[in-house]
CSV table of N, CA and C in Angstrom, one decimal:
chain,number,residue,atom,x,y,z
A,9,GLN,N,0.8,-1.2,0.0
A,9,GLN,CA,0.0,0.0,0.0
A,9,GLN,C,0.9,1.3,0.0
A,10,VAL,N,2.1,1.2,0.5
A,10,VAL,CA,3.0,2.3,0.6
A,10,VAL,C,3.4,2.7,-0.8
A,11,GLN,N,3.3,3.9,-1.2
A,11,GLN,CA,3.8,4.5,-2.5
A,11,GLN,C,4.9,5.4,-2.2
A,12,LEU,N,6.0,5.3,-2.9
A,12,LEU,CA,7.2,6.1,-2.7
A,12,LEU,C,7.5,6.9,-3.9
A,13,VAL,N,7.9,8.2,-3.7
A,13,VAL,CA,8.2,9.1,-4.8
A,13,VAL,C,9.6,9.7,-4.6
A,14,GLU,N,10.5,9.4,-5.5
A,14,GLU,CA,11.8,9.9,-5.4
A,14,GLU,C,12.0,11.3,-6.1
A,15,SER,N,12.8,12.1,-5.6
A,15,SER,CA,13.1,13.4,-6.2
A,15,SER,C,14.5,13.8,-5.8
A,16,GLY,N,15.0,14.9,-6.5
A,16,GLY,CA,16.3,15.5,-6.1
A,16,GLY,C,17.4,15.1,-7.1
A,17,GLY,N,17.1,14.3,-8.0
A,17,GLY,CA,18.2,13.9,-9.0
A,17,GLY,C,18.5,15.1,-9.9
A,18,GLY,N,19.5,14.9,-10.7
A,18,GLY,CA,19.9,15.9,-11.7
A,18,GLY,C,21.3,15.6,-12.2
A,19,TRP,N,21.8,16.6,-12.9
A,19,TRP,CA,23.2,16.5,-13.4
A,19,TRP,C,24.2,17.3,-12.6
A,20,VAL,N,25.3,16.7,-12.3
A,20,VAL,CA,26.4,17.3,-11.6
A,20,VAL,C,27.7,16.9,-12.1
A,21,GLN,N,28.7,17.7,-11.9
A,21,GLN,CA,30.1,17.3,-12.4
A,21,GLN,C,30.7,16.4,-11.3
A,22,PRO,N,31.7,15.6,-11.7
A,22,PRO,CA,32.4,14.8,-10.8
A,22,PRO,C,32.9,15.6,-9.6
A,23,GLY,N,32.7,15.0,-8.4
A,23,GLY,CA,33.0,15.7,-7.2
A,23,GLY,C,31.9,16.5,-6.6
A,24,GLY,N,30.8,16.6,-7.3
A,24,GLY,CA,29.7,17.4,-6.8
A,24,GLY,C,28.8,16.6,-5.9
A,25,SER,N,27.7,17.2,-5.4
A,25,SER,CA,26.8,16.6,-4.4
A,25,SER,C,25.4,16.7,-4.9
A,26,LEU,N,24.6,15.8,-4.4
A,26,LEU,CA,23.1,15.8,-4.6
A,26,LEU,C,22.5,15.2,-3.4
A,27,ARG,N,21.3,15.7,-3.1
A,27,ARG,CA,20.5,15.1,-2.0
A,27,ARG,C,19.2,14.6,-2.5
A,28,LEU,N,19.0,13.3,-2.4
A,28,LEU,CA,17.8,12.7,-2.9
A,28,LEU,C,16.8,12.6,-1.8
A,29,SER,N,15.5,12.7,-2.1
A,29,SER,CA,14.4,12.5,-1.1
A,29,SER,C,13.5,11.5,-1.6
A,30,CYS,N,12.9,10.7,-0.6
A,30,CYS,CA,12.0,9.7,-0.9
A,30,CYS,C,10.8,9.9,0.0
A,31,ALA,N,9.7,10.4,-0.6
A,31,ALA,CA,8.5,10.7,0.1
A,31,ALA,C,7.5,9.6,0.1
A,32,ALA,N,7.0,9.2,1.2
A,32,ALA,CA,6.1,8.1,1.3
A,32,ALA,C,4.6,8.6,1.4
A,33,SER,N,3.7,8.0,0.6
A,33,SER,CA,2.3,8.4,0.7
A,33,SER,C,1.6,7.7,1.9
A,34,GLY,N,2.2,6.6,2.3
A,34,GLY,CA,1.7,5.9,3.5
A,34,GLY,C,2.8,5.8,4.5
A,35,SER,N,2.4,5.5,5.7
A,35,SER,CA,3.4,5.4,6.8
A,35,SER,C,4.4,4.3,6.6
A,36,ILE,N,5.7,4.6,6.8
A,36,ILE,CA,6.7,3.5,6.7
A,36,ILE,C,7.2,3.1,8.1
A,37,PHE,N,6.5,3.5,9.1
A,37,PHE,CA,6.9,3.2,10.5
A,37,PHE,C,7.0,1.7,10.7
A,38,ASN,N,6.2,0.9,10.0
A,38,ASN,CA,6.2,-0.5,10.2
A,38,ASN,C,7.2,-1.3,9.3
A,39,ILE,N,8.0,-0.5,8.5
A,39,ILE,CA,9.0,-1.1,7.6
A,39,ILE,C,10.3,-1.1,8.4
A,40,ASN,N,10.8,-2.3,8.6
A,40,ASN,CA,12.0,-2.3,9.5
A,40,ASN,C,13.3,-1.7,8.8
A,41,VAL,N,13.4,-1.9,7.5
A,41,VAL,CA,14.6,-1.4,6.8
A,41,VAL,C,14.2,-0.7,5.5
A,42,MET,N,14.6,0.5,5.3
A,42,MET,CA,14.4,1.3,4.1
A,42,MET,C,15.7,1.4,3.4
A,43,GLY,N,15.7,1.4,2.1
A,43,GLY,CA,16.9,1.5,1.4
A,43,GLY,C,16.8,2.3,0.1
A,44,TRP,N,18.0,2.7,-0.4
A,44,TRP,CA,18.1,3.3,-1.7
A,44,TRP,C,18.8,2.3,-2.7
A,45,TYR,N,18.2,2.2,-3.8
A,45,TYR,CA,18.7,1.3,-4.9
A,45,TYR,C,19.0,2.2,-6.1
A,46,ARG,N,19.9,1.6,-7.0
A,46,ARG,CA,20.1,2.3,-8.2
A,46,ARG,C,20.3,1.3,-9.3
A,47,GLN,N,20.0,1.8,-10.5
A,47,GLN,CA,20.1,0.9,-11.7
A,47,GLN,C,20.7,1.8,-12.8
A,48,ALA,N,21.9,1.3,-13.2
A,48,ALA,CA,22.6,2.0,-14.3
A,48,ALA,C,22.2,1.2,-15.6
A,49,PRO,N,22.4,1.9,-16.8
A,49,PRO,CA,22.0,1.3,-18.1
A,49,PRO,C,22.8,0.0,-18.3
A,50,GLY,N,22.0,-1.1,-18.6
A,50,GLY,CA,22.6,-2.4,-18.9
A,50,GLY,C,23.0,-3.2,-17.6
A,51,LYS,N,22.6,-2.7,-16.5
A,51,LYS,CA,23.0,-3.4,-15.2
A,51,LYS,C,21.7,-3.6,-14.4
A,52,GLN,N,21.8,-4.6,-13.5
A,52,GLN,CA,20.7,-4.9,-12.6
A,52,GLN,C,20.7,-3.9,-11.5
A,53,ARG,N,19.5,-3.7,-11.0
A,53,ARG,CA,19.3,-2.8,-9.8
A,53,ARG,C,20.0,-3.3,-8.6
A,54,GLU,N,20.7,-2.5,-7.9
A,54,GLU,CA,21.5,-2.8,-6.8
A,54,GLU,C,21.2,-2.0,-5.6
A,55,LEU,N,21.2,-2.6,-4.4
A,55,LEU,CA,21.0,-1.8,-3.2
A,55,LEU,C,22.3,-1.1,-2.8
A,56,VAL,N,22.2,0.2,-2.6
A,56,VAL,CA,23.4,0.9,-2.2
A,56,VAL,C,23.5,1.4,-0.8
A,57,ALA,N,22.3,1.5,-0.2
A,57,ALA,CA,22.3,2.0,1.2
A,57,ALA,C,21.0,1.5,1.9
A,58,GLY,N,21.1,1.3,3.2
A,58,GLY,CA,19.9,0.9,3.9
A,58,GLY,C,19.9,1.5,5.3
A,59,ILE,N,18.8,1.7,5.9
A,59,ILE,CA,18.7,2.2,7.2
A,59,ILE,C,17.5,1.5,8.0
A,60,THR,N,17.8,1.1,9.2
A,60,THR,CA,16.8,0.4,10.0
A,60,THR,C,15.9,1.4,10.7
A,61,SER,N,14.9,1.0,11.3
A,61,SER,CA,14.0,1.8,12.1
A,61,SER,C,14.7,2.4,13.3
A,62,SER,N,15.7,1.8,13.8
A,62,SER,CA,16.5,2.3,14.9
A,62,SER,C,17.6,3.2,14.5
A,63,GLY,N,17.8,3.4,13.2
A,63,GLY,CA,18.8,4.3,12.7
A,63,GLY,C,20.1,3.7,12.3
A,64,SER,N,20.3,2.4,12.3
A,64,SER,CA,21.5,1.7,11.9
A,64,SER,C,21.6,1.8,10.4
A,65,THR,N,22.8,2.0,9.8
A,65,THR,CA,22.9,2.1,8.4
A,65,THR,C,24.0,1.2,7.9
A,66,ASN,N,23.8,0.9,6.6
A,66,ASN,CA,24.8,0.1,5.9
A,66,ASN,C,24.9,0.5,4.4
A,67,TYR,N,26.1,0.4,3.8
A,67,TYR,CA,26.3,0.9,2.5
A,67,TYR,C,27.1,-0.2,1.7
A,68,VAL,N,26.9,-0.2,0.4
A,68,VAL,CA,27.7,-1.0,-0.5
A,68,VAL,C,29.1,-0.3,-0.5
A,69,ASP,N,30.1,-1.1,-0.6
A,69,ASP,CA,31.5,-0.6,-0.5
A,69,ASP,C,31.8,0.5,-1.5
A,70,SER,N,31.2,0.5,-2.6
A,70,SER,CA,31.5,1.5,-3.6
A,70,SER,C,31.0,2.9,-3.3
A,71,VAL,N,30.1,3.0,-2.3
A,71,VAL,CA,29.6,4.4,-1.9
A,71,VAL,C,29.9,4.7,-0.5
A,72,LYS,N,30.5,3.8,0.3
A,72,LYS,CA,30.8,4.0,1.7
A,72,LYS,C,31.8,5.2,1.8
A,73,GLY,N,31.4,6.0,2.7
A,73,GLY,CA,32.2,7.2,3.0
A,73,GLY,C,31.8,8.4,2.1
A,74,ARG,N,31.0,8.2,1.1
A,74,ARG,CA,30.5,9.3,0.3
A,74,ARG,C,29.0,9.5,0.4
A,75,PHE,N,28.3,8.5,0.6
A,75,PHE,CA,26.8,8.6,0.7
A,75,PHE,C,26.4,8.4,2.1
A,76,THR,N,25.3,9.1,2.5
A,76,THR,CA,24.7,9.0,3.8
A,76,THR,C,23.2,8.9,3.7
A,77,ILE,N,22.6,7.8,4.2
A,77,ILE,CA,21.2,7.6,4.2
A,77,ILE,C,20.7,8.1,5.6
A,78,SER,N,19.5,8.7,5.5
A,78,SER,CA,18.9,9.2,6.8
A,78,SER,C,17.4,9.2,6.6
A,79,ARG,N,16.7,9.4,7.7
A,79,ARG,CA,15.3,9.4,7.7
A,79,ARG,C,14.7,10.4,8.6
A,80,ASN,N,13.5,10.9,8.3
A,80,ASN,CA,12.8,11.9,9.2
A,80,ASN,C,11.4,11.3,9.4
A,81,ALA,N,11.2,10.7,10.5
A,81,ALA,CA,10.0,10.0,10.8
A,81,ALA,C,8.8,10.9,10.7
A,82,ALA,N,8.9,12.1,11.2
A,82,ALA,CA,7.8,13.1,11.3
A,82,ALA,C,7.4,13.4,9.8
A,83,LYS,N,8.3,13.5,8.9
A,83,LYS,CA,8.0,13.8,7.5
A,83,LYS,C,7.8,12.6,6.7
A,84,ASN,N,8.0,11.4,7.3
A,84,ASN,CA,7.8,10.2,6.6
A,84,ASN,C,8.6,10.2,5.3
A,85,THR,N,9.8,10.6,5.4
A,85,THR,CA,10.7,10.7,4.3
A,85,THR,C,12.1,10.1,4.6
A,86,VAL,N,12.7,9.6,3.6
A,86,VAL,CA,14.1,9.0,3.6
A,86,VAL,C,14.9,9.8,2.6
A,87,TYR,N,16.1,10.1,3.0
A,87,TYR,CA,17.0,10.9,2.2
A,87,TYR,C,18.3,10.1,1.9
A,88,LEU,N,19.0,10.6,0.8
A,88,LEU,CA,20.3,10.1,0.5
A,88,LEU,C,21.1,11.2,0.1
A,89,GLN,N,22.1,11.6,1.0
A,89,GLN,CA,23.0,12.6,0.7
A,89,GLN,C,24.2,12.0,-0.1
A,90,MET,N,24.5,12.5,-1.2
A,90,MET,CA,25.5,11.9,-2.1
A,90,MET,C,26.6,13.0,-2.3
A,91,ASN,N,27.8,12.7,-1.8
A,91,ASN,CA,28.9,13.6,-2.0
A,91,ASN,C,30.0,13.0,-2.8
A,92,SER,N,31.0,13.8,-3.3
A,92,SER,CA,32.1,13.3,-4.1
A,92,SER,C,31.6,12.3,-5.2
A,93,LEU,N,30.6,12.8,-5.9
A,93,LEU,CA,30.0,11.9,-6.9
A,93,LEU,C,31.0,11.6,-8.0
A,94,LYS,N,30.9,10.4,-8.5
A,94,LYS,CA,31.7,9.9,-9.6
A,94,LYS,C,30.9,9.5,-10.8
A,95,PRO,N,31.4,9.5,-12.0
A,95,PRO,CA,30.7,9.1,-13.2
A,95,PRO,C,30.0,7.8,-13.0
A,96,GLU,N,30.6,6.8,-12.3
A,96,GLU,CA,30.0,5.5,-12.1
A,96,GLU,C,28.8,5.5,-11.2
A,97,ASP,N,28.5,6.6,-10.6
A,97,ASP,CA,27.3,6.8,-9.8
A,97,ASP,C,26.1,7.1,-10.7
A,98,THR,N,26.3,7.3,-11.9
A,98,THR,CA,25.2,7.7,-12.8
A,98,THR,C,24.2,6.5,-12.9
A,99,ALA,N,23.0,6.8,-12.6
A,99,ALA,CA,22.0,5.7,-12.6
A,99,ALA,C,20.6,6.3,-12.2
A,100,VAL,N,19.6,5.5,-12.3
A,100,VAL,CA,18.3,5.9,-11.8
A,100,VAL,C,18.2,5.4,-10.4
A,101,TYR,N,17.9,6.3,-9.5
A,101,TYR,CA,17.9,5.9,-8.0
A,101,TYR,C,16.5,5.7,-7.6
A,102,PHE,N,16.2,4.7,-6.8
A,102,PHE,CA,14.9,4.3,-6.3
A,102,PHE,C,15.0,4.1,-4.8
A,103,CYS,N,13.9,4.3,-4.1
A,103,CYS,CA,13.9,3.9,-2.7
A,103,CYS,C,12.8,2.8,-2.5
A,104,ASN,N,13.0,2.0,-1.5
A,104,ASN,CA,12.1,0.9,-1.3
A,104,ASN,C,12.5,0.3,0.0
A,105,ALA,N,11.6,-0.6,0.5
A,105,ALA,CA,12.0,-1.4,1.7
A,105,ALA,C,13.1,-2.4,1.3
A,106,VAL,N,13.7,-2.9,2.3
A,106,VAL,CA,14.7,-3.9,2.2
A,106,VAL,C,14.3,-5.2,3.0
A,107,PRO,N,13.9,-6.2,2.3
A,107,PRO,CA,13.9,-6.4,0.9
A,107,PRO,C,12.8,-5.6,0.2
A,108,PRO,N,12.8,-5.3,-1.1
A,108,PRO,CA,11.9,-4.4,-1.7
A,108,PRO,C,10.5,-5.0,-1.8
A,109,ARG,N,9.5,-4.2,-1.8
A,109,ARG,CA,8.1,-4.5,-2.0
A,109,ARG,C,7.8,-4.1,-3.4
A,110,LEU,N,7.3,-5.1,-4.2
A,110,LEU,CA,7.1,-4.9,-5.6
A,110,LEU,C,6.1,-3.8,-5.8
A,111,SER,N,5.1,-3.7,-5.0
A,111,SER,CA,4.0,-2.7,-5.2
A,111,SER,C,4.5,-1.3,-4.9
A,112,SER,N,5.6,-1.1,-4.3
A,112,SER,CA,6.1,0.2,-3.8
A,112,SER,C,7.1,0.9,-4.7
A,113,TRP,N,7.6,0.2,-5.8
A,113,TRP,CA,8.5,0.8,-6.7
A,113,TRP,C,8.0,2.1,-7.3
A,114,GLY,N,8.7,3.2,-7.3
A,114,GLY,CA,8.3,4.4,-7.9
A,114,GLY,C,9.0,4.5,-9.3
A,115,GLN,N,9.0,5.8,-9.8
A,115,GLN,CA,9.6,6.0,-11.1
A,115,GLN,C,11.1,6.2,-11.0
A,116,GLY,N,11.6,6.5,-9.8
A,116,GLY,CA,13.0,6.8,-9.6
A,116,GLY,C,13.4,8.2,-10.0
A,117,THR,N,14.6,8.6,-9.7
A,117,THR,CA,15.1,9.9,-10.0
A,117,THR,C,16.5,9.7,-10.7
A,118,GLN,N,16.7,10.4,-11.8
A,118,GLN,CA,17.9,10.2,-12.6
A,118,GLN,C,19.0,11.0,-12.0
A,119,VAL,N,20.1,10.4,-11.8
A,119,VAL,CA,21.4,11.1,-11.4
A,119,VAL,C,22.4,10.9,-12.5
A,120,THR,N,22.9,12.0,-13.0
A,120,THR,CA,23.9,11.9,-14.0
A,120,THR,C,25.1,12.7,-13.6
A,121,VAL,N,26.3,12.0,-13.6
A,121,VAL,CA,27.5,12.6,-13.1
A,121,VAL,C,28.5,12.6,-14.3
A,122,SER,N,28.8,13.7,-14.9
A,122,SER,CA,29.7,13.8,-16.0
A,122,SER,C,30.3,15.2,-16.1
A,123,SER,N,31.4,15.2,-16.9
A,123,SER,CA,32.1,16.5,-17.1
A,123,SER,C,31.6,17.2,-18.4
């Protein structure tokens, strides 16, 4: 029943930053783990960051130290702060539960990192 809408993507040069937002139309309080996924052209969707209801976080090695996932329970929103962006970060970014719920996939938001 939860619908998720991603926003905040865009184009940046290498080394730049973006902050993605994931707004939920339904409460996500009962979802133990929320995450950010990304899908680059020709590649499978991968989980890059996750956050538990208690605030614990995990990241795929390729983004560790550069990306920060956070949540604001009052706003029912999950964020992904992306710093020191690299061309290989170019992808469509999605948010969803971990493991993902098929009915909750949104359109994603495009992130393009290039010179």
